[in-house]
Coordinates of N, CA and C in Angstrom, one line a residue:
M92 N 129.9 58.9 -98.5 CA 131.0 59.0 -97.3 C 130.6 58.1 -95.6
K93 N 131.6 57.9 -95.1 CA 131.1 57.1 -93.9 C 130.8 58.1 -92.8
R94 N 129.7 57.9 -92.4 CA 129.7 59.1 -91.0 C 130.7 59.3 -90.1
R95 N 131.0 60.4 -89.6 CA 132.0 60.3 -88.6 C 131.3 60.8 -87.2
F96 N 131.5 60.3 -86.1 CA 131.4 61.1 -84.7 C 132.5 61.2 -84.3
F97 N 132.4 62.6 -83.9 CA 133.7 63.3 -83.6 C 133.8 63.0 -82.1
V98 N 134.2 62.2 -81.6 CA 134.5 61.8 -80.2 C 135.5 62.7 -79.8
G99 N 136.8 62.9 -80.7 CA 138.2 63.3 -80.4 C 137.5 64.7 -80.2
L100 N 136.6 65.4 -80.6 CA 136.4 66.7 -80.6 C 135.4 66.8 -79.5
L101 N 134.9 65.8 -79.3 CA 134.0 66.0 -78.0 C 135.0 65.8 -76.4
A102 N 135.7 65.1 -76.5 CA 136.9 65.0 -75.8 C 137.7 66.5 -75.9
A103 N 137.9 67.3 -76.9 CA 138.5 68.2 -76.6 C 138.0 69.6 -76.0
A104 N 136.3 69.5 -76.5 CA 135.2 70.0 -75.9 C 135.5 70.0 -74.0
S105 N 135.4 68.7 -74.0 CA 134.8 68.6 -72.4 C 136.1 69.1 -71.6
L106 N 137.0 68.7 -72.2 CA 138.3 68.5 -71.1 C 139.3 69.7 -71.4
C107 N 139.0 70.8 -72.5 CA 139.5 72.0 -72.9 C 138.8 73.1 -72.6
L108 N 137.4 73.4 -73.1 CA 136.7 74.8 -73.0 C 136.5 74.9 -71.7
P109 N 136.1 76.3 -71.2 CA 136.1 76.8 -69.9 C 134.7 76.5 -69.5
V110 N 134.3 76.0 -68.1 CA 132.9 76.1 -67.7 C 132.9 76.8 -66.6
Q111 N 131.4 77.1 -66.3 CA 131.0 77.9 -65.0 C 131.5 77.5 -63.8
A112 N 131.7 76.1 -63.2 CA 132.2 76.1 -62.1 C 132.3 74.7 -62.2
A113 N 132.8 73.6 -60.7 CA 133.3 72.4 -60.8 C 132.1 71.6 -60.8
R114 N 131.8 70.6 -61.6 CA 130.8 69.7 -61.7 C 131.6 68.1 -61.4
P115 N 130.9 67.6 -61.1 CA 131.1 65.9 -61.0 C 131.1 65.7 -62.4
A116 N 132.3 64.2 -62.7 CA 132.3 64.0 -63.8 C 132.5 62.2 -63.3
G117 N 132.0 61.1 -64.5 CA 132.5 59.7 -64.3 C 133.8 59.4 -64.4
L118 N 134.2 58.3 -64.4 CA 135.8 58.1 -64.0 C 136.0 56.5 -64.5
Q119 N 136.3 55.8 -65.6 CA 136.7 54.5 -65.5 C 137.9 54.3 -66.0
V120 N 138.8 53.3 -65.6 CA 139.6 53.0 -66.0 C 140.0 51.6 -66.4
D121 N 140.3 51.7 -67.6 CA 140.4 50.0 -68.5 C 138.9 49.0 -68.3
G122 N 137.7 50.0 -68.4 CA 136.7 49.3 -68.4 C 136.0 49.7 -66.9
E123 N 136.6 50.0 -66.2 CA 136.3 49.8 -64.6 C 135.5 51.1 -64.5
L124 N 134.5 51.3 -63.9 CA 133.8 52.6 -63.2 C 134.7 52.7 -61.7
L125 N 135.1 53.9 -61.3 CA 135.3 54.3 -60.5 C 134.4 54.5 -59.5
Q126 N 134.2 54.0 -57.9 CA 133.1 54.7 -57.3 C 133.2 56.0 -57.1
T127 N 134.5 56.4 -56.6 CA 134.7 57.9 -56.6 C 134.7 59.0 -57.8
A128 N 134.0 60.0 -57.7 CA 133.9 60.7 -58.9 C 135.0 61.7 -59.2
A129 N 135.5 61.8 -60.4 CA 136.0 63.2 -60.7 C 135.2 64.5 -60.8
Y130 N 136.4 65.5 -61.0 CA 135.2 66.5 -61.6 C 135.9 67.5 -62.7
V131 N 135.2 68.4 -63.1 CA 135.6 69.1 -64.3 C 135.7 70.7 -63.9
E132 N 136.5 71.2 -63.9 CA 136.6 72.6 -63.4 C 137.5 73.4 -64.5
E133 N 136.6 74.7 -64.8 CA 137.4 75.5 -66.0 C 138.4 74.6 -66.9
G134 N 137.8 74.0 -67.5 CA 137.7 72.8 -68.9 C 138.6 71.7 -68.4
T135 N 139.2 71.4 -67.4 CA 140.0 70.5 -67.0 C 139.4 69.5 -66.2
A136 N 139.4 68.4 -66.0 CA 139.2 67.0 -65.6 C 140.1 66.6 -64.6
Y137 N 139.9 66.8 -63.1 CA 140.6 66.2 -62.0 C 140.0 64.8 -61.7
A138 N 141.2 64.2 -61.2 CA 140.9 62.6 -60.5 C 141.4 62.3 -59.3
P139 N 141.1 61.7 -58.5 CA 141.6 61.9 -56.9 C 142.5 60.6 -57.5
L140 N 144.1 61.0 -57.0 CA 145.2 60.6 -57.1 C 145.1 59.1 -56.9
R141 N 145.1 59.1 -55.4 CA 145.2 57.4 -55.1 C 144.1 56.6 -55.8
D142 N 142.6 56.8 -56.0 CA 141.8 56.0 -56.6 C 142.8 55.7 -58.1
L143 N 142.7 56.9 -59.1 CA 143.3 56.6 -60.2 C 144.7 55.6 -60.1
L144 N 145.7 55.8 -58.9 CA 146.9 54.8 -59.3 C 146.6 53.4 -59.0
D145 N 145.4 53.2 -57.8 CA 144.9 52.1 -57.4 C 144.2 51.5 -58.6
A146 N 143.6 52.3 -59.4 CA 143.0 51.5 -60.7 C 143.8 51.1 -61.7
L147 N 144.8 51.7 -61.7 CA 146.1 51.4 -62.6 C 146.8 50.3 -62.1
G148 N 146.9 50.2 -61.1 CA 147.6 49.0 -60.4 C 149.0 48.8 -60.3
G149 N 149.5 48.4 -59.0 CA 150.8 48.5 -58.8 C 151.9 49.6 -58.1
W150 N 150.7 50.7 -57.8 CA 151.5 51.9 -57.2 C 150.9 51.7 -55.4
T151 N 152.3 52.4 -54.9 CA 151.9 52.5 -53.4 C 151.9 53.9 -53.1
V152 N 150.9 54.5 -52.7 CA 150.4 55.6 -52.5 C 150.8 56.3 -50.9
W153 N 150.9 57.6 -50.3 CA 151.2 57.8 -49.1 C 151.0 59.5 -49.0
W154 N 150.8 60.0 -48.0 CA 150.8 61.6 -47.6 C 152.1 61.8 -46.7
D155 N 153.3 62.5 -47.2 CA 154.3 62.8 -46.4 C 154.3 63.9 -45.5
G156 N 153.3 64.6 -45.4 CA 153.0 66.0 -44.6 C 152.9 67.3 -45.7
S157 N 153.5 66.8 -46.7 CA 153.5 68.3 -47.8 C 153.3 67.9 -49.1
A158 N 153.1 66.7 -49.5 CA 152.4 66.2 -50.7 C 152.1 65.0 -50.7
A159 N 151.4 64.3 -51.9 CA 151.4 63.1 -52.2 C 152.0 62.5 -53.1
R160 N 152.7 61.1 -52.6 CA 153.6 60.5 -53.0 C 153.1 58.9 -53.2
A161 N 154.1 58.9 -54.7 CA 153.6 57.4 -55.0 C 154.9 56.8 -55.9
V162 N 155.1 55.4 -55.4 CA 155.8 55.0 -56.2 C 155.4 53.4 -56.8
S163 N 155.7 52.9 -58.3 CA 155.8 51.7 -58.4 C 157.0 50.9 -59.3
E164 N 157.0 50.0 -59.3 CA 158.3 49.3 -59.9 C 159.1 50.3 -61.4
G165 N 159.6 50.6 -60.9 CA 160.3 51.5 -61.8 C 159.9 53.1 -62.3
A166 N 159.1 53.5 -61.4 CA 158.5 54.8 -61.5 C 158.0 55.5 -60.3
S167 N 158.1 57.2 -60.4 CA 157.7 57.6 -59.3 C 156.7 59.2 -59.3
L168 N 156.4 59.3 -58.3 CA 155.1 60.7 -58.5 C 155.0 61.6 -57.3
S169 N 154.7 62.7 -57.5 CA 154.7 63.4 -56.2 C 153.7 64.6 -56.8
A170 N 152.7 64.7 -55.9 CA 151.8 65.6 -56.3 C 151.7 66.6 -55.4
E171 N 152.0 68.2 -55.2 CA 152.4 68.8 -54.2 C 151.0 70.0 -54.5
P172 N 150.3 70.2 -53.4 CA 149.4 71.1 -53.4 C 149.6 72.7 -54.1
G173 N 149.3 73.5 -54.8 CA 149.3 74.6 -54.8 C 150.1 74.7 -56.5
G174 N 151.1 73.6 -56.8 CA 151.2 73.3 -57.9 C 151.8 72.7 -58.6
V175 N 152.7 71.6 -58.5 CA 153.6 71.0 -59.3 C 153.4 69.3 -59.2
L176 N 153.0 68.6 -60.0 CA 153.0 67.4 -60.6 C 154.3 66.7 -60.6
T177 N 155.1 66.0 -60.3 CA 156.6 65.4 -60.9 C 156.3 63.7 -61.1
V178 N 156.6 63.3 -62.5 CA 156.5 62.0 -62.7 C 157.8 61.6 -63.1
N179 N 158.4 60.7 -62.7 CA 159.9 60.3 -63.1 C 160.8 61.2 -63.1
G180 N 160.6 62.2 -62.0 CA 161.5 63.1 -62.4 C 161.3 64.3 -63.0
T181 N 160.5 64.5 -63.9 CA 160.0 65.4 -64.5 C 158.8 66.4 -64.1
R182 N 159.1 67.9 -64.0 CA 158.1 68.6 -63.3 C 157.2 69.4 -63.9
Y183 N 155.7 68.9 -63.6 CA 154.6 69.6 -64.6 C 153.8 70.7 -63.6
P184 N 154.1 71.9 -63.8 CA 153.3 72.9 -63.0 C 151.9 72.8 -63.5
C185 N 151.2 72.7 -62.1 CA 149.3 72.5 -62.7 C 148.8 72.7 -61.2
V186 N 147.7 72.3 -61.4 CA 146.7 73.1 -60.3 C 147.0 71.6 -59.7
V187 N 147.2 71.4 -58.3 CA 146.8 69.9 -57.8 C 146.2 71.0 -56.4
D188 N 145.0 70.0 -55.9 CA 143.8 70.5 -55.2 C 143.8 69.3 -54.0
V189 N 143.5 69.6 -52.9 CA 143.1 68.8 -51.7 C 141.8 68.9 -51.7
V190 N 140.9 68.0 -51.5 CA 139.6 68.4 -50.9 C 139.0 67.2 -50.6
D191 N 138.5 67.8 -49.0 CA 138.2 66.3 -48.0 C 139.2 65.4 -47.8
G192 N 140.3 65.6 -47.7 CA 141.7 64.8 -47.3 C 141.8 63.9 -48.8
R193 N 141.3 64.3 -50.0 CA 141.5 63.5 -51.0 C 142.8 64.6 -52.0
T194 N 143.4 64.4 -52.7 CA 144.6 64.7 -53.4 C 143.9 64.4 -54.6
Y195 N 143.8 66.1 -55.6 CA 143.3 65.4 -57.1 C 144.0 66.5 -57.9
V196 N 144.2 65.8 -59.0 CA 145.9 65.8 -60.0 C 144.7 66.0 -61.6
P197 N 145.3 66.8 -62.1 CA 144.8 66.9 -63.6 C 144.9 65.4 -64.5
L198 N 143.9 65.2 -64.8 CA 143.7 63.9 -65.0 C 144.5 63.6 -66.3
R199 N 144.1 64.3 -67.5 CA 144.8 63.9 -68.7 C 146.3 64.0 -68.5
L200 N 146.7 65.0 -67.9 CA 148.2 65.3 -67.8 C 148.7 64.4 -66.7
T201 N 148.2 63.9 -65.7 CA 148.8 62.7 -65.0 C 148.7 61.4 -66.0
A202 N 147.5 60.8 -66.4 CA 147.5 60.0 -67.0 C 148.5 59.8 -68.3
E203 N 149.0 60.7 -69.0 CA 149.7 60.9 -70.4 C 150.8 60.6 -69.9
A204 N 151.5 61.5 -68.8 CA 153.0 61.2 -68.1 C 153.2 59.8 -67.8
L205 N 152.3 59.1 -67.2 CA 152.5 57.8 -66.9 C 152.4 56.9 -67.9
G206 N 152.4 57.2 -69.3 CA 152.3 56.6 -70.5 C 150.9 55.7 -70.5
G207 N 149.9 56.4 -70.3 CA 148.4 56.3 -70.7 C 147.6 57.5 -71.7
S208 N 146.2 56.9 -71.8 CA 145.8 57.7 -72.5 C 144.5 58.0 -72.3
V209 N 143.6 59.3 -72.5 CA 142.3 59.7 -71.7 C 141.3 59.8 -73.3
R210 N 140.5 59.5 -73.1 CA 139.4 60.0 -74.0 C 138.0 60.7 -73.0
W211 N 137.3 61.6 -73.7 CA 136.6 61.9 -73.0 C 135.0 61.3 -73.1
D212 N 134.2 60.6 -72.5 CA 133.0 60.0 -73.0 C 131.8 60.6 -72.8
P213 N 131.3 61.2 -74.0 CA 130.0 62.1 -73.4 C 128.9 61.3 -72.7
W214 N 128.7 59.8 -73.3 CA 127.7 59.0 -73.0 C 128.0 58.6 -71.2
L215 N 128.8 58.3 -71.2 CA 129.3 58.2 -69.4 C 129.4 59.6 -68.9
D216 N 129.2 60.3 -69.6 CA 129.6 62.1 -69.0 C 131.0 62.0 -67.9
G217 N 131.9 61.8 -68.9 CA 133.0 61.2 -68.0 C 134.2 61.0 -69.0
A218 N 135.4 60.5 -67.7 CA 136.8 60.3 -68.9 C 136.8 58.6 -68.9
A219 N 137.4 58.6 -69.9 CA 138.1 56.9 -70.1 C 139.4 56.9 -69.8
V220 N 139.9 56.3 -69.2 CA 141.4 56.3 -69.1 C 141.9 54.8 -69.8
T221 N 142.9 54.4 -70.2 CA 143.5 53.4 -71.0 C 144.9 53.6 -70.3
S222 N 145.5 52.1 -69.7 CA 146.4 52.4 -68.9 C 147.5 51.7 -70.0
P223 N 148.6 52.4 -69.8 CA 149.8 51.6 -70.6 C 149.8 50.2 -70.5
G224 N 150.0 49.9 -71.9 CA 150.0 48.4 -72.0 C 148.6 47.8 -72.0
A225 N 147.5 48.5 -72.0 CA 146.2 47.7 -71.7 C 146.1 47.2 -73.3
E226 N 145.3 46.0 -73.4 CA 144.7 45.4 -74.5 C 143.7 45.9 -75.2
H227 N 143.1 46.9 -75.0 CA 142.0 47.3 -75.5 C 141.6 48.6 -75.1
D228 N 141.1 49.6 -75.8 CA 140.4 51.2 -75.6 C 139.7 51.1 -74.6
A229 N 140.0 51.5 -73.4 CA 139.0 51.5 -72.4 C 137.3 52.0 -72.8
M230 N 137.3 52.8 -73.2 CA 136.0 52.9 -74.0 C 135.5 52.0 -74.6
D231 N 136.0 51.8 -75.6 CA 135.6 50.3 -76.8 C 134.9 49.3 -76.0
Y232 N 135.9 49.4 -74.9 CA 135.6 47.8 -74.1 C 134.5 48.2 -73.2
Y233 N 134.6 49.2 -72.5 CA 133.2 49.6 -71.5 C 132.1 49.3 -72.2
W234 N 132.1 50.1 -73.4 CA 130.3 50.3 -73.7 C 130.2 48.4 -74.2
L235 N 131.0 48.0 -75.4 CA 130.8 46.9 -75.7 C 130.5 46.0 -74.7
A236 N 131.2 45.7 -73.4 CA 130.8 45.0 -72.6 C 129.8 44.9 -72.1
R237 N 128.7 46.3 -71.8 CA 127.6 46.6 -71.3 C 126.6 46.1 -72.7
I238 N 126.7 46.2 -74.0 CA 125.7 46.1 -74.9 C 125.6 44.5 -74.9
I239 N 126.8 44.0 -74.9 CA 126.9 42.7 -74.7 C 126.1 41.8 -73.8
H240 N 126.0 42.5 -72.6 CA 125.5 42.1 -71.2 C 123.9 42.3 -71.7
A241 N 123.6 43.2 -72.2 CA 121.9 43.9 -71.9 C 121.8 43.3 -73.0
E242 N 122.0 42.5 -74.0 CA 121.3 41.7 -75.6 C 121.6 40.8 -75.4
S243 N 122.4 40.1 -74.5 CA 122.5 38.6 -74.7 C 123.2 37.9 -73.4
G244 N 122.9 38.6 -72.2 CA 123.7 38.3 -70.9 C 123.7 36.6 -70.6
G245 N 122.0 36.4 -71.0 CA 121.3 34.7 -70.6 C 122.2 33.8 -71.6
E246 N 122.8 34.2 -72.6 CA 123.5 33.3 -74.0 C 124.9 32.5 -73.5
A247 N 125.3 31.4 -73.9 CA 126.6 31.4 -73.7 C 127.3 31.8 -74.3
L248 N 128.6 32.0 -74.4 CA 129.8 32.9 -74.6 C 129.8 32.9 -76.3
E249 N 129.4 31.7 -77.1 CA 129.5 32.3 -78.6 C 128.1 32.9 -78.9
G250 N 127.3 33.2 -78.2 CA 126.0 33.8 -78.5 C 126.6 35.4 -78.3
Q251 N 127.3 35.6 -77.1 CA 127.6 37.0 -76.3 C 129.0 37.5 -77.6
I252 N 129.4 37.0 -77.8 CA 130.8 37.0 -78.7 C 130.4 37.6 -80.0
A253 N 129.0 36.8 -80.6 CA 128.8 37.2 -82.1 C 127.9 38.5 -81.9
V254 N 127.0 38.9 -80.8 CA 126.5 40.4 -80.5 C 127.6 41.5 -80.6
G255 N 129.0 40.8 -80.1 CA 129.9 41.8 -80.3 C 130.7 42.1 -81.4
N256 N 130.4 41.0 -82.2 CA 130.9 40.7 -83.5 C 130.1 41.8 -84.6
V257 N 128.5 42.1 -84.2 CA 127.7 42.7 -84.8 C 128.0 44.6 -84.7
V258 N 128.2 44.5 -83.4 CA 128.8 45.7 -83.3 C 130.3 46.5 -84.0
L259 N 130.9 45.3 -83.8 CA 132.2 45.4 -84.5 C 132.4 45.7 -86.2
N260 N 131.5 44.5 -86.6 CA 131.3 45.0 -87.9 C 130.3 46.1 -88.6
R261 N 130.0 46.7 -87.6 CA 129.1 48.0 -87.8 C 130.1 49.1 -88.0
V262 N 130.8 49.0 -87.1 CA 132.2 50.2 -86.9 C 133.0 49.7 -88.5
S263 N 133.1 48.8 -88.7 CA 134.0 48.6 -89.7 C 133.2 48.9 -91.2
S264 N 131.7 49.3 -91.2 CA 130.8 49.7 -92.2 C 130.7 50.8 -92.8
E265 N 130.8 51.1 -94.0 CA 130.6 52.5 -94.5 C 129.1 52.8 -93.9
D266 N 128.4 52.3 -93.7 CA 127.0 52.7 -93.5 C 126.9 52.9 -91.9
F267 N 127.7 52.7 -90.8 CA 127.4 53.2 -89.6 C 128.3 53.9 -89.1
P268 N 128.1 54.6 -87.7 CA 129.0 55.3 -87.4 C 130.9 54.5 -87.3
D269 N 131.6 55.2 -87.0 CA 132.8 54.8 -87.1 C 133.3 54.5 -85.4
S270 N 132.7 54.1 -84.4 CA 133.4 54.1 -83.2 C 132.3 53.2 -82.6
V271 N 133.0 52.3 -81.3 CA 132.2 51.3 -80.7 C 131.1 52.2 -80.0
P272 N 131.0 53.0 -79.4 CA 129.8 53.7 -78.7 C 128.9 54.5 -79.8
G273 N 129.8 55.1 -80.8 CA 129.0 55.7 -81.7 C 128.0 54.5 -82.2
V274 N 128.3 53.5 -82.6 CA 127.2 52.5 -83.1 C 126.0 52.3 -81.9
I275 N 126.7 51.7 -80.8 CA 125.9 51.6 -79.9 C 124.5 52.5 -79.5
F276 N 125.1 54.0 -79.5 CA 124.4 54.9 -79.4 C 123.6 55.5 -80.8
D277 N 123.6 54.8 -81.9 CA 123.4 55.4 -83.1 C 122.0 55.9 -83.0
D278 N 121.3 57.1 -83.3 CA 119.6 57.1 -83.6 C 119.6 57.6 -84.7
E279 N 120.5 57.9 -85.5 CA 119.8 58.5 -86.8 C 118.8 57.9 -87.5
N280 N 118.5 56.8 -87.2 CA 117.3 56.1 -88.1 C 116.5 55.4 -87.3
G281 N 116.8 56.0 -86.0 CA 115.7 55.6 -84.5 C 116.6 54.8 -83.9
V282 N 116.5 54.7 -82.7 CA 117.5 54.0 -81.7 C 118.1 52.4 -82.2
Q283 N 119.2 52.2 -82.4 CA 119.6 50.6 -83.1 C 119.1 49.8 -82.1
F284 N 119.8 50.1 -80.8 CA 119.5 48.9 -79.7 C 118.5 48.9 -78.5
E285 N 117.9 48.2 -78.3 CA 116.8 48.4 -77.4 C 117.1 48.9 -75.9
P286 N 118.2 48.5 -75.5 CA 119.0 48.8 -74.3 C 119.1 50.2 -74.3
V287 N 119.5 50.8 -75.1 CA 120.1 52.1 -75.0 C 118.4 53.0 -74.7
S288 N 117.5 52.1 -75.4 CA 116.0 53.1 -74.9 C 115.6 52.8 -73.4
N289 N 115.8 51.5 -73.1 CA 115.4 51.2 -71.8 C 116.3 51.5 -70.4
G290 N 117.6 51.8 -70.8 CA 118.6 52.1 -69.8 C 119.6 51.0 -69.3
S291 N 119.1 50.1 -69.8 CA 119.9 48.7 -69.6 C 121.4 49.0 -69.8
V292 N 121.7 49.3 -70.8 CA 123.0 49.4 -71.5 C 123.9 49.7 -70.2
T293 N 123.4 50.8 -69.7 CA 124.3 50.8 -68.3 C 124.8 50.2 -67.2
K294 N 123.9 48.9 -67.0 CA 124.2 48.0 -66.3 C 125.3 47.5 -66.3
E295 N 126.2 46.8 -65.0 CA 127.4 46.3 -64.8 C 127.6 45.2 -65.2
P296 N 128.4 44.8 -66.5 CA 128.0 43.7 -66.9 C 129.0 42.5 -66.2
T297 N 128.2 40.8 -66.5 CA 129.0 40.0 -65.9 C 130.5 39.7 -66.5
E298 N 131.3 39.1 -65.7 CA 132.5 38.6 -66.4 C 132.6 37.8 -67.4
L299 N 131.0 37.0 -67.6 CA 131.1 36.4 -69.0 C 131.0 36.8 -70.2
S300 N 130.2 38.3 -70.1 CA 130.1 39.4 -71.0 C 131.0 40.3 -71.1
R301 N 132.1 40.5 -69.9 CA 133.3 40.7 -70.4 C 134.4 40.3 -71.1
E302 N 134.4 39.0 -70.9 CA 134.9 37.9 -71.9 C 134.8 37.9 -73.1
A303 N 133.5 37.9 -73.4 CA 133.1 37.9 -74.9 C 133.5 39.2 -75.7
A304 N 133.2 40.3 -75.0 CA 133.7 41.7 -75.2 C 135.5 41.8 -75.4
R305 N 136.4 41.1 -74.6 CA 137.8 41.0 -74.8 C 137.8 40.3 -76.1
R306 N 137.2 39.2 -76.0 CA 137.4 37.9 -77.1 C 137.1 38.5 -78.8
A307 N 136.0 39.3 -78.5 CA 135.4 40.3 -79.9 C 136.4 41.2 -80.4
L308 N 136.8 42.1 -79.1 CA 138.0 43.1 -79.9 C 139.6 42.6 -80.2
A309 N 139.6 41.2 -79.8 CA 140.9 40.7 -80.1 C 140.8 40.0 -81.5
G310 N 139.6 39.9 -81.9 CA 139.4 39.2 -83.1 C 138.6 37.9 -83.6
E311 N 137.9 37.5 -82.7 CA 137.5 36.1 -82.4 C 136.4 36.7 -82.7
N312 N 135.5 35.6 -83.8 CA 134.3 35.9 -84.9 C 133.7 34.5 -84.8
T313 N 132.2 35.0 -83.9 CA 131.5 34.0 -84.0 C 130.0 34.0 -85.2
A314 N 129.8 35.5 -85.8 CA 129.0 35.7 -86.3 C 129.3 36.1 -88.0
G315 N 130.6 36.0 -88.4 CA 130.7 36.3 -89.5 C 130.6 37.9 -89.8
D316 N 129.9 38.0 -90.9 CA 130.0 39.5 -91.6 C 128.6 40.1 -91.3
A317 N 127.8 39.3 -90.2 CA 126.4 39.7 -89.6 C 126.3 41.1 -89.5
L318 N 125.9 42.3 -89.5 CA 125.4 43.6 -89.2 C 124.3 43.7 -88.5
Y319 N 123.2 42.9 -88.2 CA 121.8 42.4 -87.8 C 121.6 41.2 -87.0
F320 N 120.9 41.7 -86.0 CA 120.2 40.6 -85.1 C 118.8 40.8 -84.5
F321 N 118.2 39.7 -84.2 CA 117.0 40.1 -83.3 C 116.6 38.4 -82.8
A322 N 115.9 38.8 -81.5 CA 115.4 37.5 -80.6 C 114.3 37.6 -81.2
P323 N 113.6 36.2 -82.0 CA 112.3 35.9 -82.4 C 111.4 35.8 -81.2
A324 N 111.9 35.4 -80.0 CA 111.0 35.5 -78.8 C 110.5 36.9 -78.2
L325 N 111.4 37.8 -78.8 CA 111.1 38.9 -77.8 C 110.9 40.0 -79.0
S326 N 111.1 39.7 -80.3 CA 110.9 40.8 -81.4 C 110.3 40.0 -82.4
Q327 N 109.6 40.7 -83.3 CA 109.0 40.0 -84.7 C 110.3 40.1 -85.8
G328 N 111.0 41.4 -85.6 CA 112.3 41.5 -86.6 C 111.6 41.9 -87.7
T329 N 110.5 42.2 -88.4 CA 109.7 42.0 -89.7 C 110.8 42.7 -90.6
W330 N 111.1 44.0 -90.4 CA 112.1 44.8 -91.5 C 113.1 44.1 -91.6
I331 N 114.0 43.2 -90.8 CA 115.2 42.6 -90.8 C 115.0 41.4 -91.6
D332 N 114.3 40.6 -91.1 CA 113.6 39.4 -91.8 C 113.3 39.2 -93.4
S333 N 112.7 40.8 -93.7 CA 112.3 40.7 -95.0 C 113.4 41.6 -95.8
S334 N 114.4 42.3 -95.5 CA 115.1 43.0 -96.2 C 116.7 42.4 -96.2
R335 N 116.9 41.6 -95.4 CA 118.3 41.8 -94.9 C 118.6 39.7 -95.3
A336 N 119.8 39.4 -95.4 CA 120.1 38.3 -95.5 C 120.7 37.3 -94.4
Y337 N 119.9 36.5 -94.2 CA 119.7 35.8 -93.1 C 121.6 34.8 -93.2
R338 N 122.0 34.9 -91.9 CA 123.1 34.2 -91.8 C 123.0 32.8 -90.9
Q339 N 123.0 32.8 -89.8 CA 122.8 31.8 -88.9 C 121.8 32.3 -87.8
T340 N 121.6 31.4 -86.7 CA 121.1 31.2 -85.3 C 122.1 30.6 -84.4
I341 N 122.3 31.7 -83.3 CA 123.0 31.3 -82.5 C 122.4 31.5 -80.9
G342 N 122.0 30.7 -80.5 CA 121.2 30.7 -79.2 C 119.9 31.1 -79.6
C343 N 119.4 32.2 -78.9 CA 117.9 32.9 -79.2 C 117.9 33.9 -80.1
H344 N 119.4 34.1 -80.6 CA 119.1 35.3 -81.7 C 119.4 35.1 -83.1
R345 N 119.0 35.3 -84.3 CA 119.1 35.1 -85.3 C 120.0 36.5 -86.3
F346 N 121.0 35.8 -86.8 CA 121.9 37.0 -87.5 C 121.9 37.1 -89.0
Y347 N 121.8 38.6 -89.3 CA 121.3 38.6 -90.8 C 122.5 40.0 -91.4
R348 N 123.0 40.0 -92.4 CA 123.7 40.5 -93.1 C 123.1 42.0 -93.6

């Protein structure tokens, strides 16, 4: 049976279980890491409202002296400190906090009220927000772009897409975890990707690597059914070369099934 990575359970634990005190947490929207952190307090993740809406795009935000207000095309929102969030006329009693002049709102409640979704990302130690209408899941896109950049940032687009294909082929395989970050951070039989060991997987990807991730997630495939790859200039790849079926070479990487 395929091994399951309980990302959903981690999300519930991180966003719903009580914690001792407020702590900072990362926050990314549609694959873009926000420079201002969210925080988690008593099991709920809170995000700075203006930064969240700016990242979602298309919102005008202001403070009217008693509450934070925001409007976009066909939508409205207000956040009253002490506790009501109102989205498109629907009132949600909740904690709304003001810290150093910033209005913080419950992240999951706000994002879902706006039609988006939130997943807790244990590898980011924070939340991944997918906006309404986004083409790809924010957490999948965030990590796929980063592993592509770390493994093949110097390659042409074809080679970068191929690295993304290997990750997604593993997600579809019964022999690997069933999520993009699950595959990337899989260490059941040893760390699978060197950038996880050396930390380069967290580096900001180039626009070309982002494009490769988007294309791979959209179904573009240059690696066929490959599940493994290595660069002969950097690694001997002895086990892969001797035990897996060679498929093709793209740029500096050899790909295997």
